[in-house]
Amino acid sequence: MRNSIITILKKELKRVFLDRKLAFAVFIMPGLTIAIIYSLMGGMIEKLDDDAHEHITVVQTINMPHDFRLAAEALYGTGMIIEENEPTEKDKAVQKVISGDSDVLLVFDENFIGDNREGLPGVTRYANSIKDFSIRGGYMADSVLESMRKNILSERLGGVDEATVFTINREDVAKTEEKAGKAISMLLPMLLTVFLFAGAMQVGMDTIAGEKERGTIATMLLTPVKRSHIAIGKMLSLAIVSLASCLSSLAGVLISLPFSNTMFGGGFNFSDLAYGVSDFLLLIVQMVAMALSFVSIICLISALAKNIKEAGGYIAPAYMVILVMSMSTMFMQPEGVWSYMLPIYGNILSIKNILMFKYTHTSGLISLASTILFASVLAWLMVRAFYSERIMKSS
Amino acid sequence: MIEVKNISKTFKLSKKQRTLDGTKNKFKIAVENITFKAKPGEIYGLLGPNGAGKTTVLRCIATLIKPDKGSIIVDGSSVLEDSREVRSKLCLLTNELKVDPNFTAEYLFGFFGRLYGMNDSEILKRKKILFEEFGIDEFADVKTSDMSSGMKQKLSIAISLVHDPKVIIFDEPTNGLDVITARAVTDYLKKLRGEGKTVIISTHIMTVAEKLCDRIGLIIEGGIAAEGTLNELLEKTGAADLDDAFFSIYKKTRENVS
Ligand SMILES: Nc1ncnc2c1ncn2[C@@H]1O[C@H](COP(=O)(O)OP(=O)(O)O)[C@@H](O)[C@H]1O
Ligand SMILES: [Mg+2]
């Protein structure tokens, strides 16, 4: 009677496809949401970038030495406008920085480069740390001052090399593909986890707790089909639904790539993400394991609950725990094998590793084993629940 | 043929049930030492007040719950040892049977047929007979959520009969039905009896037992207090009708208990 598992599986899947709202929520929404989130965020960051390039920094000065203007023109050309003010106008100038009419104010000591003065000359920089353009203007002003200092030094010491002393060369050893991998692995494991769970949750509560609540499960229990087969058929259908919503999320990521690459800081192309077939296979294996454990959690709770409402009440805390787990991997990258032994958490870490080209088979297999063990125990409990008179008495 | 021998069933009461029942007992003996036989071509009726244990007996026969002791044989198969075989031979009808609201009659009928291990041509044959019998043909492609409650009721009966069971068990067949539908149901049960099926019903309504059942088991407080045809019961008690017979036996049983 293995056929009966397939009969039940087919019915459950048909149910999801027949219900347009449910089908949309499970198959289309995850991908759509991800595509929209990624595209919007990418678009926003791109716009910020453009704005920054278009913006012309306005620097007000008091007692400005001519060398400053020369250094500024050499560094930023027309990208920086310099306004000169009388010392009496200082308060008004500060006000302008506060209001954002100008970005920076530089107040030089009187007789800044003169010969006959006591002590070192100084310059005070006024910037507004809550305005992005002012922060940026401040750094630009610093660069100009630095370059001006170098000019003065080389004049005094008799050459540019003498003033420079040494040069610094900065190299990034990260491979471009790794940079891209790091960027994509920030958010994606969490989103995959969420959609994997959410897809199974909606359908699972309805297909098990819902059937108990509506009393339709009684007719099924009266057929010669083994109760374990009913339970397994329902679980398998859920796993398929959950995976489908996950694949939909992956599709969403792919769709949004053209719009979203600047969101990850730019500087690389997503064509740098040279994931091979084996990476995708590993990803799918981890996702299947995770889907099975989610499904077993949802099925067990739904089987124990009397109705959909009660099931929802018990599933919510489980969902929260999993959410927190997946969010924590955004910020932490724990070392050591222990973390991979934690079911589900280990899967999320493994998925992250695959995306970052850091996957190792040891940790991957540990996470698979622990999750599958976990899912099997819950699935076994769920099947037991289907045999319990008390739990299944809803007829 | 159904042989129920000495079955007892005790339920463990949850805290909530205890407060609802207003008892301190952790256990409730629902039925005790029930024994009876129902033969092919007869309608056997369990008659008794609410809470007497009728539904519990029927659920034991249908393998939904296990008796704590005793045995039940359905057409040669043991409920305890071969529950799947038993389920393939019987159906349990109640007025609370629900149909899945997400599917059409056509689909659900086929679905349950397959769960009973039937092939497509067997299913088609049964569908022709039952859909015509219950007037479902016109509604075959309607989602059950769009059906009237009467139509859903008929569909649930048709679905339960998909595998042409030898044994038909009906818990309170006329409960909650209007007179016309109730009549249709009892007529159909008589028809099944005519086909040589074994039919067991439960009821708390005297006239239903009187008019429908070939033999009646009076079930009072979890035990069978008397059994026989209508005439045998009237003779035994010297009563004029089943109503009087029932109350004379009811009184005697209560006296014995106290
Ligand atoms: N699942 C259960 N848990 C606890 N008590 C039950 C359960 N099912 C039935 N009972 C109790 O067993 C007794 C017999 O119930 P039932 O068989 O439904 O009676 P009837 O069908 O004759 O009205 C009642 O007192 C009822 O409260
Ligand atoms: Mg009852």
XYZ file of C-alpha atoms and ligand atoms in Angstrom:
681
model
C 0.000 0.000 0.000
C 2.895 2.338 -0.676
C 0.579 3.749 -3.310
C -1.518 5.270 -0.596
C 1.335 7.571 0.402
C 1.459 8.833 -3.170
C -2.319 9.205 -3.339
C -2.250 11.340 -0.207
C 0.777 13.289 -1.373
C -0.952 14.104 -4.654
C -4.107 15.211 -2.917
C -2.235 17.543 -0.576
C -0.301 19.110 -3.428
C -3.452 19.484 -5.493
C -5.036 21.254 -2.571
C -2.259 23.855 -2.540
C -2.390 24.405 -6.287
C -6.174 24.644 -6.349
C -6.218 27.376 -3.736
C -4.992 30.390 -5.674
C -4.326 32.453 -2.594
C -2.323 29.686 -0.978
C -0.430 28.903 -4.177
C 0.454 32.555 -4.554
C 1.583 32.810 -0.946
C 3.731 29.718 -1.220
C 5.189 29.819 -4.712
C 5.150 33.405 -5.948
C 5.344 35.597 -2.894
C 8.748 34.526 -1.570
C 10.476 35.171 -4.887
C 8.581 38.359 -5.478
C 9.339 39.687 -2.016
C 13.037 38.965 -2.314
C 13.222 40.429 -5.800
C 11.490 43.589 -4.622
C 13.522 43.946 -1.418
C 16.834 43.411 -3.180
C 15.980 45.637 -6.134
C 14.668 48.435 -3.934
C 17.665 48.356 -1.637
C 20.035 48.183 -4.570
C 18.257 51.063 -6.267
C 18.319 53.183 -3.135
C 22.012 52.708 -2.574
C 22.717 53.463 -6.196
C 20.764 56.694 -5.896
C 22.673 57.705 -2.767
C 25.889 57.102 -4.651
C 24.761 59.233 -7.580
C 23.692 62.030 -5.266
C 27.091 62.012 -3.616
C 28.803 62.315 -6.971
C 26.589 65.160 -8.063
C 26.928 67.117 -4.861
C 29.396 70.025 -4.864
C 31.006 70.528 -1.479
C 30.877 74.063 -0.137
C 33.711 75.003 2.212
C 33.608 78.338 4.002
C 36.845 79.757 5.291
C 38.131 82.516 7.525
C 41.691 83.813 7.209
C 42.323 81.335 4.408
C 45.916 81.129 3.167
C 46.263 81.063 -0.608
C 48.031 77.648 -0.455
C 44.772 76.079 0.643
C 42.954 77.205 -2.479
C 45.789 75.889 -4.650
C 45.745 72.498 -2.912
C 41.930 72.279 -3.143
C 41.892 73.046 -6.844
C 44.582 70.462 -7.454
C 42.651 67.772 -5.545
C 38.970 68.398 -6.298
C 38.840 71.002 -9.075
C 35.274 72.210 -9.477
C 33.987 69.609 -7.004
C 34.682 71.988 -4.133
C 33.589 75.612 -3.823
C 35.544 77.755 -1.402
C 33.984 80.851 0.113
C 35.976 83.408 2.067
C 34.490 85.185 5.060
C 35.551 88.006 7.374
C 36.483 86.925 10.948
C 33.451 88.890 12.183
C 31.144 86.665 10.151
C 32.101 83.464 12.017
C 28.786 82.966 13.828
C 26.838 83.371 10.624
C 29.145 80.826 8.918
C 28.665 78.259 11.691
C 24.922 78.734 11.324
C 25.216 77.843 7.646
C 26.956 74.562 8.499
C 24.191 73.768 10.949
C 21.481 74.481 8.394
C 23.300 72.604 5.640
C 23.682 75.649 3.369
C 27.380 74.918 3.433
C 29.172 71.727 4.354
C 32.280 72.756 6.238
C 33.767 75.830 7.880
C 37.541 76.177 8.314
C 38.826 78.875 10.640
C 42.556 79.449 10.187
C 44.660 81.268 12.777
C 45.584 84.785 11.787
C 48.817 85.080 9.871
C 48.728 81.282 9.264
C 51.884 80.970 7.168
C 53.563 84.181 8.342
C 57.193 84.194 9.574
C 56.918 86.171 12.791
C 54.574 84.168 15.011
C 54.840 82.293 18.259
C 53.985 78.547 18.462
C 52.333 76.437 15.785
C 49.515 77.830 13.697
C 46.201 76.020 13.951
C 43.008 75.529 12.002
C 39.606 74.642 13.400
C 37.230 72.565 11.283
C 33.462 72.839 11.793
C 31.343 70.037 10.383
C 27.885 68.623 11.107
C 27.984 64.931 12.025
C 24.299 64.348 11.379
C 24.556 65.462 7.767
C 26.119 62.949 5.360
C 27.367 65.621 2.955
C 28.974 67.523 5.819
C 30.764 64.416 7.081
C 32.028 63.766 3.591
C 32.988 67.450 3.149
C 34.931 67.279 6.394
C 37.039 64.407 5.096
C 37.597 66.261 1.841
C 38.739 69.338 3.732
C 41.113 67.150 5.752
C 42.634 65.797 2.551
C 43.143 69.290 1.210
C 44.806 70.375 4.468
C 47.035 67.310 4.377
C 48.092 68.030 0.833
C 48.717 71.648 1.757
C 50.915 70.557 4.651
C 52.922 68.348 2.286
C 53.396 71.231 -0.132
C 54.727 73.472 2.630
C 57.010 70.715 3.912
C 58.503 69.964 0.524
C 59.167 73.687 0.065
C 60.965 73.838 3.398
C 62.896 70.587 2.935
C 63.702 71.197 -0.677
C 61.799 68.445 -2.496
C 58.629 66.314 -2.666
C 60.447 63.076 -1.840
C 61.957 64.530 1.310
C 58.543 65.563 2.488
C 56.847 62.280 1.610
C 59.361 60.146 3.573
C 57.724 56.868 2.491
C 54.813 55.612 0.411
C 52.065 53.179 1.335
C 50.658 50.664 -1.076
C 47.422 48.879 -0.067
C 46.527 45.516 -1.597
C 43.278 43.592 -1.042
C 43.995 39.862 -0.972
C 40.313 38.895 -1.070
C 39.314 37.280 -4.326
C 36.558 39.106 -6.125
C 34.376 35.990 -5.962
C 34.824 35.881 -2.203
C 33.796 39.495 -1.877
C 30.688 38.781 -3.861
C 30.075 35.637 -1.797
C 30.377 37.550 1.467
C 27.936 40.136 0.238
C 25.318 37.642 -0.887
C 25.698 35.436 2.179
C 24.780 38.291 4.523
C 21.064 38.223 3.955
C 20.310 35.191 1.833
C 20.594 32.393 4.440
C 18.146 34.260 6.631
C 15.690 34.874 3.822
C 15.871 31.249 2.704
C 15.240 30.075 6.255
C 12.271 32.364 6.666
C 10.608 31.369 3.419
C 11.299 27.687 3.924
C 9.552 27.850 7.264
C 6.749 30.198 6.303
C 5.785 28.107 3.275
C 5.517 24.912 5.286
C 3.784 26.649 8.171
C 0.788 27.970 6.257
C 0.098 24.718 4.487
C 1.028 22.431 7.381
C -1.328 23.946 9.898
C -4.163 23.658 7.421
C -3.462 20.171 6.224
C -3.147 18.581 9.667
C -4.623 20.770 12.405
C -7.176 22.048 9.878
C -8.327 18.550 8.982
C -8.699 17.738 12.661
C -10.627 20.934 13.256
C -12.952 20.350 10.304
C -13.337 16.667 11.185
C -12.354 15.495 7.711
C -9.462 13.418 8.996
C -11.909 10.899 10.499
C -12.941 9.630 7.058
C -9.303 9.072 6.230
C -8.645 7.161 9.476
C -11.491 4.798 8.572
C -9.799 3.649 5.379
C -7.465 0.621 5.462
C -4.499 2.951 4.904
C -1.947 2.738 7.698
C -1.963 5.811 9.855
C 1.776 6.073 9.445
C 1.256 6.348 5.689
C -1.232 9.153 6.144
C 1.270 10.961 8.340
C 4.169 10.396 5.950
C 2.140 11.427 2.906
C 1.261 14.689 4.544
C 4.824 15.305 5.670
C 6.259 14.656 2.220
C 3.795 16.965 0.547
C 4.758 19.667 2.981
C 8.449 19.163 2.338
C 7.801 19.613 -1.373
C 5.790 22.764 -0.807
C 8.458 24.152 1.457
C 11.201 23.454 -1.067
C 9.157 24.989 -3.839
C 8.841 28.227 -1.922
C 12.550 28.131 -1.299
C 13.330 27.680 -4.989
C 11.009 30.572 -5.646
C 13.109 32.706 -3.283
C 16.270 31.687 -5.100
C 14.640 32.676 -8.376
C 13.836 36.023 -6.778
C 17.496 36.555 -5.976
C 18.494 35.794 -9.558
C 15.864 38.139 -10.975
C 16.967 40.994 -8.757
C 20.702 40.631 -9.404
C 20.923 43.225 -12.201
C 19.400 45.838 -9.890
C 20.981 44.854 -6.678
C 24.709 44.556 -7.161
C 25.484 48.048 -5.959
C 23.674 47.187 -2.759
C 26.552 44.940 -1.832
C 29.014 47.794 -1.989
C 29.731 47.504 -5.710
C 33.296 46.972 -6.791
C 32.481 43.572 -8.204
C 30.106 41.945 -10.578
C 27.765 39.120 -9.779
C 29.279 37.287 -12.660
C 32.163 36.943 -10.202
C 29.941 34.527 -8.285
C 31.306 31.491 -9.970
C 29.216 28.895 -8.134
C 29.578 25.506 -9.740
C 27.042 22.752 -10.128
C 28.416 21.084 -7.005
C 27.799 24.254 -4.994
C 24.180 24.306 -6.080
C 23.797 20.625 -5.297
C 25.259 21.124 -1.826
C 22.957 24.084 -1.334
C 19.932 22.047 -2.314
C 20.948 19.142 -0.064
C 21.241 21.494 2.902
C 17.938 23.097 2.024
C 16.218 19.727 1.786
C 17.529 18.768 5.221
C 16.365 22.059 6.646
C 12.974 21.730 4.952
C 12.546 18.260 6.461
C 13.291 19.498 9.957
C 10.926 22.452 9.606
C 8.242 20.176 8.263
C 8.705 17.761 11.145
C 8.379 20.586 13.680
C 5.271 21.950 12.012
C 3.703 18.525 11.509
C 4.261 17.406 15.069
C 2.802 20.590 16.520
C -0.133 20.503 14.098
C -0.838 16.883 14.951
C -0.864 17.609 18.681
C -3.014 20.726 18.353
C -6.797 20.535 18.370
C -7.296 23.234 15.782
C -5.501 25.709 13.548
C -5.527 28.442 16.153
C -3.881 26.265 18.774
C -1.310 25.061 16.243
C -0.506 28.645 15.306
C -0.035 29.493 18.965
C 2.533 26.744 19.429
C 4.317 27.226 16.124
C 4.905 30.955 16.633
C 7.548 30.533 19.374
C 9.345 27.875 17.307
C 9.359 30.288 14.391
C 10.837 33.013 16.595
C 13.661 30.742 17.761
C 14.512 29.861 14.175
C 14.366 33.508 13.133
C 16.781 34.488 15.888
C 19.085 31.619 14.915
C 19.184 32.694 11.303
C 19.645 36.359 12.153
C 22.518 35.594 14.469
C 24.435 34.063 11.557
C 24.332 37.470 9.878
C 26.652 38.882 12.508
C 28.505 35.936 13.931
C 30.595 33.275 12.318
C 31.223 30.784 15.112
C 34.256 28.559 14.840
C 34.397 24.960 15.903
C 32.400 21.862 15.201
C 29.950 22.310 18.045
C 27.829 24.880 16.332
C 27.263 22.524 13.422
C 25.803 19.907 15.727
C 22.897 22.181 16.532
C 20.111 21.130 14.171
C 18.943 23.825 11.744
C 21.574 26.289 13.002
C 24.273 24.088 11.509
C 22.379 24.068 8.199
C 22.187 27.833 8.089
C 25.917 28.040 8.784
C 26.604 25.474 6.077
C 24.498 27.372 3.556
C 26.429 30.498 4.422
C 29.705 28.648 3.981
C 28.679 27.351 0.575
C 27.799 30.860 -0.557
C 31.132 32.167 0.748
C 33.193 29.395 -0.883
C 34.229 28.291 2.609
C 32.328 24.995 2.774
C 34.053 21.946 4.197
C 32.592 18.458 4.065
C 33.222 17.788 7.755
C 31.068 20.611 9.018
C 28.563 20.105 6.211
C 28.052 16.436 6.993
C 27.823 17.074 10.711
C 25.083 19.612 10.161
C 23.238 17.257 7.814
C 23.458 14.358 10.229
C 22.244 16.320 13.224
C 19.355 17.855 11.319
C 18.241 14.579 9.827
C 18.413 12.909 13.229
C 16.368 15.734 14.716
C 13.787 15.571 11.915
C 13.522 11.789 12.221
C 12.826 11.933 15.936
C 10.104 14.528 15.478
C 8.642 12.656 12.513
C 8.531 9.477 14.563
C 6.746 11.328 17.370
C 4.294 12.707 14.832
C 3.516 9.247 13.508
C 3.000 8.085 17.130
C 0.600 10.965 17.596
C -1.417 9.748 14.614
C -1.865 6.413 16.398
C -3.004 7.993 19.642
C -6.739 7.729 20.408
C -6.565 10.781 22.572
C -4.916 13.012 20.005
C -6.894 11.805 17.017
C -10.292 11.605 18.681
C -11.683 14.550 16.740
C -14.189 12.389 14.864
C -21.394 -10.825 10.595
C -20.182 -9.009 13.667
C -19.404 -10.669 16.968
C -18.745 -8.423 19.915
C -17.565 -10.365 22.954
C -17.194 -8.955 26.423
C -15.699 -5.641 25.475
C -14.964 -2.932 28.005
C -13.581 0.537 27.488
C -12.415 2.979 30.117
C -11.425 6.537 29.288
C -8.884 8.509 31.210
C -10.432 11.856 31.973
C -8.426 15.018 31.569
C -8.713 17.732 34.210
C -10.976 19.719 31.940
C -13.288 16.749 31.376
C -13.400 16.100 35.126
C -14.557 19.614 35.892
C -17.051 19.463 33.025
C -18.500 16.206 34.347
C -18.261 17.416 37.921
C -16.505 14.238 39.069
C -13.281 13.551 40.894
C -12.805 10.178 39.199
C -9.805 10.022 36.939
C -11.402 7.294 34.877
C -14.752 6.847 33.228
C -15.998 3.374 32.416
C -17.794 4.018 29.147
C -18.831 0.435 28.437
C -18.405 -2.808 30.334
C -18.770 -6.432 29.209
C -20.745 -5.762 26.095
C -21.586 -8.839 24.057
C -23.805 -9.111 20.993
C -23.962 -10.452 17.454
C -25.262 -8.884 14.277
C -25.930 -11.055 11.239
C -25.941 -10.419 7.508
C -29.327 -9.301 6.220
C -30.355 -7.764 9.518
C -30.377 -4.366 11.100
C -29.178 -4.525 14.678
C -29.939 -1.490 16.845
C -28.216 -0.277 19.981
C -30.898 1.697 21.792
C -30.081 3.791 24.813
C -30.036 7.266 26.313
C -27.249 9.791 25.762
C -23.997 8.771 27.381
C -24.967 5.076 27.570
C -21.933 4.051 25.537
C -23.373 3.470 22.041
C -20.853 5.566 20.150
C -18.001 4.002 22.113
C -19.069 0.511 21.026
C -19.393 1.558 17.390
C -15.993 3.269 17.429
C -14.452 0.104 18.857
C -15.944 -1.956 16.032
C -14.681 0.541 13.465
C -11.113 0.311 14.921
C -10.988 4.005 15.787
C -10.422 3.070 19.422
C -9.251 -0.149 21.029
C -11.331 -1.925 23.672
C -9.390 -2.540 26.888
C -10.570 -6.118 26.911
C -12.765 -8.466 24.947
C -12.755 -9.183 21.239
C -14.591 -8.096 18.136
C -14.712 -10.137 14.961
C -15.930 -8.479 11.769
C -16.614 -10.920 8.950
C -13.931 -13.255 10.251
C -11.297 -10.588 10.905
C -10.257 -9.489 14.357
C -10.484 -5.803 15.144
C -7.454 -5.980 17.399
C -5.184 -8.122 15.244
C -6.176 -7.163 11.750
C -7.605 -3.694 11.947
C -6.814 -2.780 8.343
C -8.616 -5.826 7.027
C -11.589 -4.896 9.220
C -11.619 -1.336 7.915
C -11.703 -2.571 4.345
C -14.903 -4.484 5.138
C -16.914 -1.891 6.982
C -17.927 1.738 7.000
C -18.814 3.984 9.911
C -21.351 6.660 9.124
C -22.262 9.496 11.429
C -24.004 12.770 10.947
C -20.799 14.544 11.842
C -18.828 13.176 8.917
C -17.340 16.101 7.059
C -16.138 16.411 3.501
C -13.005 18.328 2.605
C -14.193 21.763 1.419
C -11.377 22.218 -1.074
C -12.308 19.535 -3.576
C -15.108 18.404 -5.857
C -17.316 15.398 -5.173
C -15.788 13.687 -8.197
C -12.222 14.064 -6.887
C -12.965 13.089 -3.288
C -14.831 9.956 -4.380
C -11.868 8.853 -6.477
C -9.408 9.772 -3.746
C -11.094 7.618 -1.147
C -11.596 4.825 -3.660
C -7.844 4.743 -4.186
C -7.243 4.747 -0.433
C -9.419 1.637 -0.284
C -7.130 0.098 -2.875
C -9.662 0.181 -5.724
C -8.679 0.609 -9.353
C -10.181 3.163 -11.723
C -12.795 0.919 -13.272
C -14.009 -0.295 -9.879
C -14.255 3.304 -8.716
C -16.155 4.297 -11.849
C -18.637 1.482 -11.356
C -19.332 2.421 -7.743
C -19.556 6.090 -8.632
C -22.245 5.447 -11.197
C -24.345 3.556 -8.690
C -23.871 5.804 -5.672
C -23.969 9.203 -7.383
C -27.266 8.221 -8.974
C -28.630 6.794 -5.742
C -27.879 10.007 -3.830
C -28.492 12.485 -6.660
C -24.923 13.743 -6.671
C -24.437 13.503 -10.450
C -25.353 17.116 -11.140
C -23.008 18.322 -8.425
C -20.092 16.050 -9.221
C -17.867 18.920 -10.338
C -18.911 21.421 -7.685
C -16.466 22.202 -4.925
C -17.983 20.846 -1.735
C -17.666 24.212 -0.009
C -20.329 25.440 -2.456
C -22.743 22.583 -1.680
C -25.768 22.687 0.606
C -25.309 20.913 3.912
C -27.764 18.193 2.837
C -25.740 17.529 -0.300
C -22.515 17.371 1.717
C -24.164 14.861 4.034
C -25.193 12.675 1.103
C -21.737 12.934 -0.417
C -20.099 11.873 2.831
C -22.338 8.800 2.903
C -21.573 7.975 -0.731
C -17.844 8.331 -0.064
C -18.019 6.052 2.957
C -19.720 3.404 0.836
C -17.234 3.628 -2.038
C -15.706 0.214 -1.307
C -19.078 -1.538 -1.119
C -18.580 -2.658 2.501
C -20.265 -5.783 3.826
C -20.844 -4.120 7.177
C -22.510 -0.750 7.600
C -22.393 0.993 10.950
C -24.445 4.138 11.389
C -24.244 6.192 14.567
C -27.589 7.941 15.175
C -28.731 7.778 11.534
C -31.617 10.223 11.793
C -30.067 12.719 14.162
C -30.293 16.296 12.945
C -32.060 15.384 9.719
C -35.393 16.726 8.530
C -38.201 14.156 8.255
C -37.829 13.669 4.516
C -34.084 13.131 4.562
C -34.398 10.927 7.640
C -36.903 8.776 5.759
C -34.580 8.535 2.766
C -31.765 7.387 5.025
C -33.793 4.719 6.806
C -35.159 3.480 3.484
C -31.626 3.206 2.182
C -30.551 1.214 5.243
C -33.424 -1.187 4.591
C -32.245 -1.505 1.017
C -28.741 -2.383 2.219
C -30.245 -4.989 4.504
C -32.051 -6.392 1.483
C -28.704 -6.716 -0.269
C -27.532 -8.957 2.552
C -25.361 -6.422 4.359
C -24.857 -6.455 8.092
C -26.180 -3.181 9.462
C -25.664 -1.843 12.980
C -27.154 1.431 14.094
C -27.305 3.300 17.348
C -30.192 5.490 18.355
C -31.836 7.079 21.339
C -35.161 7.393 19.523
C -37.686 4.630 20.301
C -39.589 4.863 17.031
C -36.451 4.508 14.960
C -35.539 1.309 16.777
C -39.108 0.082 16.591
C -39.554 0.654 12.861
C -36.075 -0.066 11.555
C -34.348 -2.683 13.668
C -34.747 -6.426 13.407
C -33.116 -6.902 16.759
C -32.507 -4.409 19.508
C -29.927 -4.278 22.282
C -30.938 -1.994 25.126
C -27.816 -0.320 26.354
C -27.940 1.373 29.716
C -25.007 2.834 31.603
C -22.410 0.975 29.593
C -23.985 -2.443 29.644
C -26.530 -4.361 27.553
C -29.567 -4.665 29.792
C -31.770 -6.656 27.431
C -31.692 -7.912 23.882
C -34.109 -9.351 21.349
C -36.600 -8.615 18.607
C -39.249 -6.003 19.321
C -41.769 -8.714 20.121
C -39.380 -10.576 22.400
C -38.695 -7.404 24.363
C -42.423 -6.647 24.675
C -43.091 -10.209 25.808
C -40.280 -10.157 28.312
C -41.592 -6.994 29.975
C -45.285 -7.373 29.277
C -45.306 -3.828 27.948
C -47.522 -2.451 25.206
C -44.797 -0.663 23.272
C -41.042 -0.252 23.176
C -41.203 2.949 25.175
C -42.803 1.184 28.136
C -40.569 -1.842 27.717
C -37.494 0.355 27.791
C -38.540 2.122 30.993
C -39.421 -1.030 32.840
C -35.988 -2.446 32.014
C -34.353 0.887 32.783
C -35.909 0.966 36.259
C -34.895 -2.620 36.987
C -31.309 -1.983 35.952
C -31.062 1.088 38.160
C -32.492 -0.798 41.126
C -29.902 -3.550 40.646
C -27.121 -0.995 40.612
C -28.148 0.727 43.827
N -12.816 10.247 24.517
C -13.491 10.222 25.675
N -12.891 10.652 26.804
C -13.555 10.604 27.976
N -14.803 10.154 28.125
C -15.471 9.718 27.041
C -14.845 9.732 25.756
N -15.730 9.231 24.857
C -16.859 8.927 25.560
N -16.710 9.213 26.863
C -17.696 8.997 27.924
O -18.169 7.682 27.829
C -19.562 7.623 28.032
C -20.242 7.001 26.838
O -20.164 7.881 25.743
P -20.763 7.550 24.309
O -20.289 6.239 23.892
O -20.464 8.695 23.430
O -22.326 7.505 24.621
P -23.557 7.566 23.619
O -23.043 7.480 22.240
O -24.405 6.408 24.009
O -24.266 8.847 23.885
C -20.030 9.039 28.278
O -20.122 9.248 29.660
C -18.919 9.876 27.724
O -18.781 11.070 28.456
Mg -23.299 8.884 20.667
